[in-house]
Amino acid sequence: QLQLQESGPRLVKPSETLSLTCTVSGGSISSANYYWGWIRQTPGKGLEWIGSMYYAESTYYNPSLKGRVTLSVDTSKNQLYLKLRSVTAADTAVYFCARHFLIKYFDLWGRGTPVTVSS
Amino acid sequence: EIVLTQSPATLSLSPGERATLSCRASQSLSRDLAWFQQKPGQAPRLLIYDSSSRATGIPARFSGSGTGTDFTLTISSLEPEDFAIYYCQQRSDWPPRYSFGQGTKVEIK
């Protein structure tokens, strides 16, 4: 059964880069049927889509993040990566990776990892 | 950007009662809307997709309806495990953009 697990530093300093990894187990990340996304959640803004990767080639990002985000994948490690640059306190959130379903939705999520931006 | 507005913010009900949750979109979505359930400390769980299709393993007491801009999630008879926060979600066609409603909390009365 496919499972997703986020990992990375829980504390990041303002202006630095937040880097997270999503490890996929129980299946291949490079399957042509799978697309992958990142979503974050804060008490104030709720659930916010960060970006998605289709076929490990096409990536789409939330324009509200103003070009600070990059998604990538390492198929040999079955891992997805999120990098968010120039973070501020507003980027403090729980970060989830998720699998797309029918492209339009998200049907399988990791448990999420909390990240705090603070000096 | 398509905005999803959920109502009410909180629904106070007793086990066995019927819950009706609303999600309104700022533009027509056809039937491209999903519903999620989230419990504290957990990831959202897909309940309904394409407005009315139940995801794998979701009990029949959960049903969805609607098209265009108005959508409804109905829980026919609340079980104790159904008290949670519910979110709707949509995708804009091109370029792809995904957004969520702000959530409706179903709490025990």
Coordinates of N, CA and C in Angstrom, one line a residue:
Chain A
Q1 N 0.8 -1.2 0.0 CA 0.0 0.0 0.0 C 0.9 1.2 0.0
L2 N 0.6 2.2 -0.9 CA 1.4 3.4 -1.0 C 1.3 4.2 0.2
Q3 N 2.4 4.7 0.7 CA 2.5 5.6 1.8 C 3.4 6.8 1.5
L4 N 3.1 7.9 2.1 CA 3.9 9.1 1.9 C 4.3 9.6 3.3
Q5 N 5.6 10.1 3.4 CA 6.1 10.5 4.7 C 7.0 11.8 4.4
E6 N 6.6 12.9 5.1 CA 7.3 14.1 4.9 C 8.4 14.1 6.0
S7 N 9.5 14.8 5.7 CA 10.6 15.0 6.6 C 11.4 16.2 6.3
G8 N 12.1 16.7 7.3 CA 12.9 17.9 7.2 C 13.0 18.7 8.5
P9 N 13.7 19.8 8.5 CA 13.9 20.6 9.7 C 12.6 21.2 10.2
R10 N 12.4 21.2 11.5 CA 11.2 21.7 12.0 C 11.3 23.2 12.3
L11 N 12.5 23.8 12.3 CA 12.7 25.2 12.6 C 13.6 25.7 11.5
V12 N 13.1 26.8 10.9 CA 13.9 27.5 9.9 C 14.0 29.0 10.2
K13 N 15.1 29.6 10.0 CA 15.3 31.0 10.3 C 14.7 31.9 9.2
P14 N 14.2 33.0 9.6 CA 13.7 34.0 8.5 C 14.7 34.3 7.5
S15 N 14.3 34.4 6.2 CA 15.1 34.7 5.1 C 15.8 33.5 4.5
E16 N 15.8 32.4 5.3 CA 16.5 31.2 4.8 C 15.5 30.3 3.9
T17 N 16.0 29.2 3.5 CA 15.3 28.3 2.6 C 14.7 27.1 3.4
L18 N 13.4 26.9 3.3 CA 12.8 25.7 3.8 C 12.9 24.5 2.8
S19 N 13.5 23.4 3.3 CA 13.6 22.2 2.4 C 13.0 21.0 3.1
L20 N 12.1 20.4 2.3 CA 11.4 19.2 2.8 C 11.5 18.1 1.8
T21 N 11.4 16.9 2.3 CA 11.4 15.7 1.5 C 10.2 14.9 1.8
C22 N 9.6 14.3 0.7 CA 8.5 13.4 0.8 C 9.0 12.0 0.3
T23 N 9.0 11.1 1.2 CA 9.4 9.7 0.7 C 8.2 8.9 0.5
V24 N 8.2 8.3 -0.7 CA 7.0 7.4 -1.1 C 7.5 6.0 -1.0
S25 N 6.7 5.2 -0.3 CA 6.9 3.8 -0.1 C 5.7 3.0 -0.6
G26 N 6.0 1.7 -1.0 CA 4.9 0.8 -1.4 C 4.5 1.0 -2.8
G27 N 5.3 1.8 -3.6 CA 5.0 2.0 -5.0 C 6.0 2.9 -5.6
S28 N 6.0 2.9 -6.9 CA 7.0 3.8 -7.6 C 6.5 5.2 -7.9
I29 N 7.3 6.1 -7.6 CA 7.0 7.5 -7.8 C 6.9 7.9 -9.2
S30 N 7.6 7.1 -10.1 CA 7.6 7.4 -11.5 C 6.6 6.8 -12.3
S31 N 5.6 6.2 -11.7 CA 4.5 5.6 -12.4 C 3.8 6.7 -13.2
A32 N 3.5 6.4 -14.5 CA 2.9 7.4 -15.3 C 1.5 7.8 -14.9
N33 N 0.9 7.1 -14.0 CA -0.4 7.4 -13.5 C -0.4 8.4 -12.3
Y34 N 0.8 8.7 -11.8 CA 0.8 9.5 -10.6 C 1.3 10.9 -10.8
Y35 N 0.6 11.8 -10.2 CA 1.0 13.2 -10.1 C 1.1 13.5 -8.6
W36 N 1.9 14.5 -8.2 CA 2.2 14.7 -6.8 C 2.1 16.2 -6.5
G37 N 1.7 16.5 -5.3 CA 1.5 17.8 -4.9 C 2.0 18.1 -3.4
W38 N 2.1 19.4 -3.1 CA 2.4 19.8 -1.8 C 1.3 20.8 -1.3
I39 N 0.9 20.7 -0.1 CA -0.2 21.6 0.5 C 0.3 21.9 1.9
R40 N 0.0 23.1 2.3 CA 0.3 23.5 3.7 C -0.9 23.9 4.4
Q41 N -0.9 23.9 5.7 CA -2.0 24.3 6.5 C -1.6 25.2 7.7
T42 N -2.3 26.3 7.8 CA -2.1 27.2 9.0 C -3.5 27.5 9.6
P43 N -3.4 27.8 10.9 CA -4.7 28.2 11.5 C -5.4 29.4 10.9
G44 N -4.6 30.3 10.3 CA -5.2 31.5 9.8 C -5.7 31.4 8.4
K45 N -4.9 30.7 7.5 CA -5.2 30.6 6.1 C -5.8 29.3 5.7
G46 N -5.9 28.3 6.6 CA -6.4 27.0 6.3 C -5.5 26.2 5.4
L47 N -6.1 25.5 4.5 CA -5.3 24.6 3.5 C -5.0 25.5 2.3
E48 N -3.7 25.4 2.0 CA -3.2 26.2 0.8 C -2.4 25.3 -0.1
W49 N -2.7 25.3 -1.3 CA -2.0 24.5 -2.3 C -0.7 25.2 -2.6
I50 N 0.4 24.5 -2.6 CA 1.8 25.1 -2.8 C 2.2 24.9 -4.3
G51 N 2.1 23.6 -4.7 CA 2.4 23.3 -6.1 C 2.2 21.9 -6.4
S52 N 2.3 21.5 -7.7 CA 2.1 20.1 -8.1 C 3.1 19.8 -9.3
M53 N 3.4 18.5 -9.4 CA 4.3 18.0 -10.4 C 3.6 16.9 -11.2
Y54 N 3.5 17.1 -12.5 CA 2.9 16.2 -13.3 C 4.0 15.4 -14.1
Y55 N 4.0 14.1 -14.0 CA 4.9 13.3 -14.7 C 6.4 13.7 -14.5
A56 N 6.7 14.3 -13.4 CA 8.0 14.7 -13.0 C 8.6 15.6 -14.0
E57 N 7.8 16.2 -14.9 CA 8.3 17.2 -15.9 C 7.6 18.5 -15.8
S58 N 6.4 18.5 -15.7 CA 5.6 19.8 -15.6 C 5.3 20.1 -14.2
T59 N 5.7 21.3 -13.8 CA 5.4 21.7 -12.4 C 4.5 23.0 -12.5
Y60 N 3.6 23.1 -11.5 CA 2.7 24.3 -11.4 C 2.7 24.7 -10.0
Y61 N 2.8 26.0 -9.8 CA 2.9 26.6 -8.5 C 1.8 27.6 -8.2
N62 N 1.6 27.8 -6.9 CA 0.6 28.8 -6.5 C 1.3 30.1 -6.7
P63 N 0.6 31.0 -7.5 CA 1.2 32.3 -7.8 C 1.4 33.2 -6.6
S64 N 0.6 32.9 -5.5 CA 0.7 33.7 -4.3 C 2.1 33.5 -3.6
L65 N 2.8 32.5 -4.0 CA 4.1 32.2 -3.4 C 5.2 33.0 -4.1
K66 N 4.8 33.7 -5.2 CA 5.7 34.7 -5.8 C 7.0 34.1 -6.2
G67 N 7.0 33.0 -6.8 CA 8.3 32.4 -7.4 C 9.3 31.9 -6.4
R68 N 8.9 31.8 -5.1 CA 9.8 31.3 -4.1 C 9.9 29.8 -4.0
V69 N 9.1 29.1 -4.7 CA 9.0 27.6 -4.5 C 9.5 26.9 -5.7
T70 N 10.2 25.7 -5.4 CA 10.6 24.8 -6.4 C 10.3 23.4 -6.0
L71 N 9.7 22.6 -6.9 CA 9.4 21.2 -6.6 C 10.4 20.4 -7.5
S72 N 10.8 19.3 -7.0 CA 11.7 18.4 -7.8 C 11.5 17.0 -7.3
V73 N 12.1 16.0 -8.0 CA 11.9 14.6 -7.7 C 13.2 13.9 -8.0
D74 N 13.4 12.8 -7.2 CA 14.5 11.9 -7.4 C 13.9 10.5 -7.5
T75 N 13.7 10.0 -8.8 CA 13.0 8.8 -9.0 C 13.8 7.6 -8.4
S76 N 15.2 7.7 -8.4 CA 16.0 6.6 -7.9 C 15.8 6.4 -6.4
K77 N 15.4 7.5 -5.7 CA 15.2 7.4 -4.3 C 13.7 7.4 -3.9
N78 N 12.9 7.5 -4.9 CA 11.4 7.6 -4.7 C 11.1 8.7 -3.7
Q79 N 11.7 9.9 -4.0 CA 11.5 11.0 -3.1 C 11.1 12.3 -3.9
L80 N 10.2 13.1 -3.3 CA 9.9 14.4 -3.8 C 10.5 15.4 -2.9
Y81 N 10.7 16.6 -3.5 CA 11.4 17.7 -2.7 C 10.6 19.0 -2.9
L82 N 10.6 19.7 -1.8 CA 10.0 21.1 -1.8 C 11.1 22.0 -1.2
K83 N 11.3 23.1 -2.0 CA 12.2 24.2 -1.5 C 11.4 25.5 -1.6
L84 N 11.4 26.2 -0.4 CA 10.7 27.5 -0.3 C 11.7 28.5 0.2
R85 N 12.0 29.5 -0.7 CA 13.1 30.4 -0.4 C 12.5 31.6 0.4
S86 N 13.5 32.3 1.0 CA 13.2 33.6 1.7 C 12.0 33.5 2.6
V87 N 12.0 32.6 3.5 CA 10.8 32.4 4.3 C 10.6 33.5 5.4
T88 N 9.4 33.6 5.7 CA 9.0 34.6 6.8 C 8.1 33.8 7.8
A89 N 7.7 34.5 8.9 CA 6.9 33.8 9.9 C 5.6 33.4 9.2
A90 N 5.1 34.0 8.1 CA 3.9 33.6 7.5 C 4.0 32.2 6.8
D91 N 5.2 31.7 6.7 CA 5.4 30.4 6.1 C 5.3 29.3 7.2
T92 N 5.2 29.7 8.4 CA 5.0 28.7 9.5 C 3.7 27.9 9.2
A93 N 3.8 26.6 9.2 CA 2.6 25.8 8.8 C 2.9 24.3 9.0
V94 N 1.9 23.5 8.8 CA 2.1 22.0 8.7 C 2.1 21.8 7.2
Y95 N 3.2 21.1 6.7 CA 3.4 20.9 5.3 C 3.1 19.4 5.0
F96 N 2.2 19.2 3.9 CA 1.8 17.9 3.5 C 2.3 17.6 2.1
C97 N 2.7 16.4 1.8 CA 2.8 16.0 0.4 C 1.6 15.1 0.1
A98 N 1.1 15.0 -1.1 CA -0.1 14.3 -1.5 C 0.0 13.8 -2.9
R99 N -0.7 12.7 -3.1 CA -0.8 12.1 -4.5 C -2.1 12.7 -5.1
H100 N -2.0 13.0 -6.4 CA -3.2 13.5 -7.1 C -4.0 12.3 -7.5
F101 N -5.3 12.5 -7.6 CA -6.3 11.6 -8.0 C -7.1 12.2 -9.1
L102 N -7.1 11.6 -10.3 CA -7.8 12.2 -11.5 C -7.3 13.6 -11.8
I103 N -6.1 13.9 -11.4 CA -5.4 15.1 -11.6 C -6.1 16.2 -10.7
K104 N -7.4 16.2 -10.6 CA -8.1 17.3 -10.0 C -8.1 17.3 -8.5
Y105 N -7.9 16.1 -7.9 CA -8.0 16.0 -6.4 C -6.8 15.4 -5.8
F106 N -6.8 15.2 -4.5 CA -5.7 14.6 -3.7 C -6.3 13.4 -2.9
D107 N -5.8 12.2 -3.2 CA -6.5 11.1 -2.5 C -5.6 10.4 -1.5
L108 N -4.3 10.7 -1.5 CA -3.4 10.1 -0.5 C -2.5 11.1 0.0
W109 N -2.4 11.3 1.3 CA -1.7 12.3 2.0 C -0.6 11.7 2.9
G110 N 0.5 12.4 3.1 CA 1.4 12.1 4.2 C 0.8 12.6 5.5
R111 N 1.4 12.3 6.6 CA 0.9 12.8 7.9 C 1.1 14.2 8.2
G112 N 2.0 14.8 7.4 CA 2.3 16.2 7.5 C 3.5 16.4 8.5
T113 N 4.2 17.5 8.2 CA 5.3 17.9 9.1 C 5.2 19.4 9.5
P114 N 5.3 19.7 10.8 CA 5.2 21.1 11.2 C 6.5 21.8 11.0
V115 N 6.5 23.0 10.4 CA 7.6 23.8 10.3 C 7.4 25.2 10.9
T116 N 8.3 25.6 11.7 CA 8.2 27.0 12.3 C 9.3 27.8 11.8
V117 N 8.9 29.1 11.4 CA 9.9 30.0 10.9 C 10.1 31.0 12.0
S118 N 11.3 31.0 12.6 CA 11.6 31.9 13.7 C 13.1 31.9 13.9
S119 N 13.6 33.1 14.4 CA 15.0 33.3 14.7 C 15.4 32.7 16.1
Chain B
E1 N -8.9 33.8 -9.8 CA -8.8 32.8 -8.8 C -10.2 32.4 -8.3
I2 N -10.5 31.1 -8.2 CA -11.8 30.7 -7.8 C -11.8 30.6 -6.2
V3 N -12.7 31.2 -5.6 CA -12.8 31.2 -4.1 C -14.0 30.3 -3.7
L4 N -13.7 29.4 -2.8 CA -14.7 28.5 -2.2 C -15.2 29.0 -0.8
T5 N -16.5 29.2 -0.6 CA -17.0 29.7 0.6 C -17.9 28.6 1.2
Q6 N -17.5 28.2 2.4 CA -18.2 27.1 3.1 C -19.1 27.7 4.2
S7 N -20.3 27.1 4.4 CA -21.2 27.5 5.4 C -21.9 26.3 6.0
P8 N -22.3 26.3 7.2 CA -21.9 27.3 8.2 C -20.4 27.1 8.6
A9 N -19.9 28.0 9.5 CA -18.5 27.8 10.0 C -18.5 26.6 11.0
T10 N -19.6 26.5 11.8 CA -19.7 25.5 12.8 C -21.1 24.9 12.7
L11 N -21.2 23.6 12.9 CA -22.5 22.9 12.9 C -22.5 22.1 14.2
S12 N -23.5 22.4 15.1 CA -23.6 21.7 16.3 C -24.7 20.7 16.3
L13 N -24.4 19.4 16.3 CA -25.4 18.4 16.1 C -25.2 17.3 17.1
S14 N -26.2 16.4 17.2 CA -26.1 15.2 18.1 C -25.9 14.0 17.2
P15 N -25.3 12.9 17.7 CA -25.2 11.7 17.0 C -26.5 11.2 16.5
G16 N -26.6 10.7 15.3 CA -27.9 10.3 14.7 C -28.6 11.3 13.9
E17 N -28.2 12.6 14.1 CA -28.8 13.7 13.3 C -28.2 13.8 11.9
R18 N -28.9 14.5 11.0 CA -28.4 14.7 9.7 C -27.6 16.0 9.6
A19 N -26.5 15.9 8.9 CA -25.7 17.1 8.7 C -25.7 17.5 7.3
T20 N -25.9 18.8 7.0 CA -25.9 19.4 5.7 C -24.9 20.5 5.6
L21 N -23.8 20.4 4.8 CA -22.8 21.3 4.7 C -22.8 21.9 3.3
S22 N -22.5 23.2 3.2 CA -22.6 23.9 1.9 C -21.2 24.4 1.5
C23 N -21.0 24.4 0.2 CA -19.8 25.0 -0.4 C -20.2 25.7 -1.7
R24 N -19.9 27.0 -1.7 CA -20.3 27.8 -2.8 C -19.0 28.4 -3.5
A25 N -19.0 28.2 -4.9 CA -17.8 28.7 -5.6 C -18.1 30.0 -6.3
S26 N -17.0 30.8 -6.4 CA -17.2 32.1 -7.0 C -17.3 32.1 -8.6
Q27 N -17.0 30.9 -9.2 CA -17.2 30.7 -10.6 C -17.7 29.2 -10.8
S28 N -18.3 29.0 -11.9 CA -18.8 27.6 -12.1 C -17.7 26.6 -12.2
L29 N -18.0 25.5 -11.5 CA -17.0 24.4 -11.5 C -17.5 23.2 -12.3
S30 N -18.6 23.3 -12.9 CA -19.2 22.1 -13.5 C -19.5 21.2 -12.3
R31 N -18.9 20.0 -12.3 CA -19.0 19.1 -11.1 C -17.7 18.7 -10.5
D32 N -16.7 19.6 -10.8 CA -15.3 19.3 -10.3 C -15.0 19.7 -8.9
L33 N -15.7 19.1 -7.9 CA -15.5 19.5 -6.5 C -15.3 18.2 -5.7
A34 N -14.5 18.4 -4.7 CA -14.2 17.3 -3.7 C -14.5 17.7 -2.3
W35 N -14.7 16.8 -1.5 CA -14.9 17.0 0.0 C -13.9 16.2 0.8
F36 N -13.4 16.8 1.8 CA -12.4 16.1 2.7 C -12.9 16.2 4.1
Q37 N -12.5 15.2 4.9 CA -12.7 15.2 6.4 C -11.3 15.3 7.0
Q38 N -11.2 16.1 8.0 CA -10.0 16.2 8.8 C -10.2 16.1 10.3
K39 N -9.5 15.2 10.9 CA -9.6 15.2 12.4 C -8.2 15.7 13.0
P40 N -8.3 16.1 14.2 CA -7.1 16.7 14.8 C -5.8 15.9 14.7
G41 N -4.7 16.5 14.2 CA -3.5 15.8 14.1 C -3.4 14.8 12.9
Q42 N -4.4 14.9 12.1 CA -4.4 14.0 10.9 C -4.4 14.8 9.6
A43 N -4.1 14.1 8.5 CA -4.2 14.7 7.2 C -5.6 14.7 6.8
P44 N -6.0 15.5 5.9 CA -7.3 15.4 5.3 C -7.5 14.1 4.6
R45 N -8.8 13.6 4.6 CA -9.2 12.3 4.0 C -10.2 12.6 2.9
L46 N -9.9 12.1 1.7 CA -10.9 12.3 0.6 C -12.1 11.5 0.8
L47 N -13.3 12.2 0.8 CA -14.6 11.6 1.0 C -15.3 11.5 -0.3
I48 N -15.4 12.6 -1.0 CA -16.3 12.7 -2.2 C -15.5 13.4 -3.3
Y49 N -15.6 12.9 -4.5 CA -15.0 13.6 -5.7 C -16.0 13.7 -6.8
D50 N -15.7 14.6 -7.8 CA -16.6 14.9 -8.9 C -18.0 15.1 -8.3
S51 N -18.1 15.9 -7.3 CA -19.3 16.4 -6.6 C -20.1 15.3 -5.9
S52 N -20.2 14.1 -6.4 CA -21.1 13.1 -5.8 C -20.5 11.6 -5.8
S53 N -19.3 11.4 -6.2 CA -18.7 10.1 -6.2 C -18.0 9.8 -4.9
R54 N -18.3 8.7 -4.2 CA -17.7 8.4 -2.9 C -16.3 7.8 -3.2
A55 N -15.3 8.2 -2.5 CA -14.0 7.7 -2.6 C -14.0 6.3 -2.0
T56 N -12.9 5.5 -2.3 CA -12.8 4.1 -1.8 C -12.9 4.0 -0.3
G57 N -13.8 3.2 0.2 CA -13.9 2.9 1.6 C -14.8 3.9 2.4
I58 N -15.4 4.8 1.7 CA -16.2 5.9 2.4 C -17.6 5.3 2.6
P59 N -18.1 5.4 3.8 CA -19.5 4.8 4.1 C -20.6 5.5 3.3
A60 N -21.6 4.8 3.1 CA -22.7 5.3 2.3 C -23.5 6.5 3.0
R61 N -23.3 6.7 4.3 CA -24.0 7.8 4.9 C -23.4 9.2 4.4
F62 N -22.3 9.2 3.8 CA -21.7 10.4 3.2 C -22.2 10.5 1.7
S63 N -22.8 11.6 1.4 CA -23.2 11.8 0.0 C -22.9 13.3 -0.4
G64 N -22.7 13.5 -1.7 CA -22.4 14.8 -2.2 C -23.4 15.1 -3.3
S65 N -23.6 16.4 -3.5 CA -24.5 16.8 -4.7 C -24.1 18.2 -5.1
G66 N -24.6 18.6 -6.2 CA -24.4 20.0 -6.7 C -23.7 20.0 -8.0
T67 N -23.8 21.2 -8.6 CA -23.2 21.4 -9.9 C -23.1 22.9 -10.1
G68 N -22.1 23.4 -10.9 CA -22.0 24.8 -11.1 C -21.3 25.5 -9.9
T69 N -22.1 26.3 -9.2 CA -21.5 27.0 -8.1 C -21.9 26.6 -6.7
D70 N -22.9 25.7 -6.6 CA -23.5 25.3 -5.3 C -23.4 23.8 -5.1
F71 N -22.7 23.5 -4.0 CA -22.5 22.1 -3.7 C -22.8 21.8 -2.2
T72 N -23.2 20.5 -2.0 CA -23.6 20.1 -0.6 C -23.0 18.8 -0.3
L73 N -22.5 18.7 1.0 CA -22.1 17.4 1.5 C -23.2 17.1 2.6
T74 N -23.7 15.9 2.5 CA -24.7 15.4 3.5 C -24.2 14.2 4.2
I75 N -24.3 14.2 5.5 CA -24.1 13.0 6.4 C -25.4 12.6 6.9
S76 N -25.9 11.5 6.5 CA -27.3 11.2 6.7 C -27.6 10.9 8.2
S77 N -26.7 10.3 8.9 CA -26.9 10.0 10.3 C -25.5 10.0 11.0
L78 N -25.3 11.1 11.8 CA -23.9 11.3 12.3 C -23.5 10.1 13.3
E79 N -22.3 9.6 13.0 CA -21.7 8.7 13.9 C -20.7 9.4 14.8
P80 N -20.3 8.9 15.9 CA -19.4 9.6 16.8 C -18.1 10.0 16.1
E81 N -17.6 9.1 15.2 CA -16.4 9.4 14.5 C -16.5 10.4 13.4
D82 N -17.7 10.9 13.1 CA -17.9 11.9 12.1 C -17.7 13.4 12.5
F83 N -17.5 13.6 13.8 CA -17.3 14.9 14.3 C -15.9 15.3 14.0
A84 N -15.8 16.3 13.1 CA -14.5 16.7 12.5 C -14.7 18.0 11.7
I85 N -13.6 18.4 11.0 CA -13.7 19.5 10.1 C -13.8 19.0 8.7
Y86 N -14.7 19.7 7.9 CA -14.9 19.2 6.5 C -14.5 20.4 5.6
Y87 N -13.8 20.1 4.5 CA -13.3 21.0 3.5 C -13.8 20.6 2.1
C88 N -14.1 21.6 1.3 CA -14.3 21.4 -0.1 C -13.0 21.9 -0.8
Q89 N -12.9 21.4 -2.1 CA -11.7 21.6 -2.8 C -12.0 21.6 -4.3
Q90 N -11.3 22.5 -5.1 CA -11.6 22.5 -6.5 C -10.2 22.7 -7.3
R91 N -10.2 22.4 -8.6 CA -9.1 22.7 -9.4 C -9.6 23.6 -10.6
S92 N -8.9 24.7 -10.8 CA -9.1 25.5 -12.0 C -8.4 24.8 -13.2
D93 N -9.0 24.8 -14.4 CA -8.5 24.0 -15.5 C -7.1 24.4 -16.0
W94 N -6.9 25.7 -16.3 CA -5.6 26.1 -16.9 C -5.3 27.6 -16.6
P95 N -4.1 27.9 -16.2 CA -3.2 26.9 -15.6 C -3.7 26.2 -14.4
P96 N -3.3 25.0 -14.1 CA -3.8 24.3 -12.9 C -3.6 25.1 -11.6
R97 N -4.7 25.3 -10.9 CA -4.7 25.9 -9.6 C -5.6 25.2 -8.7
Y98 N -5.3 25.0 -7.5 CA -6.1 24.2 -6.6 C -6.4 25.1 -5.4
S99 N -7.7 25.0 -4.9 CA -8.0 25.8 -3.7 C -9.0 25.1 -2.8
F100 N -9.0 25.4 -1.6 CA -9.8 24.8 -0.6 C -10.8 25.8 0.0
G101 N -11.9 25.4 0.5 CA -12.7 26.2 1.3 C -12.1 26.4 2.7
Q102 N -12.7 27.2 3.5 CA -12.1 27.5 4.8 C -12.6 26.5 5.9
G103 N -13.5 25.6 5.5 CA -13.8 24.5 6.4 C -15.1 24.7 7.2
T104 N -15.8 23.6 7.5 CA -17.0 23.6 8.4 C -16.7 22.6 9.5
K105 N -16.8 23.1 10.8 CA -16.5 22.2 11.9 C -17.9 21.6 12.3
V106 N -17.9 20.3 12.3 CA -19.1 19.6 12.8 C -18.8 19.1 14.2
E107 N -19.5 19.7 15.2 CA -19.2 19.4 16.6 C -20.4 18.8 17.3
I108 N -20.1 18.2 18.4 CA -21.1 17.5 19.2 C -21.9 18.5 20.0
K109 N -23.2 18.5 19.8 CA -24.1 19.4 20.6 C -24.3 18.9 22.0

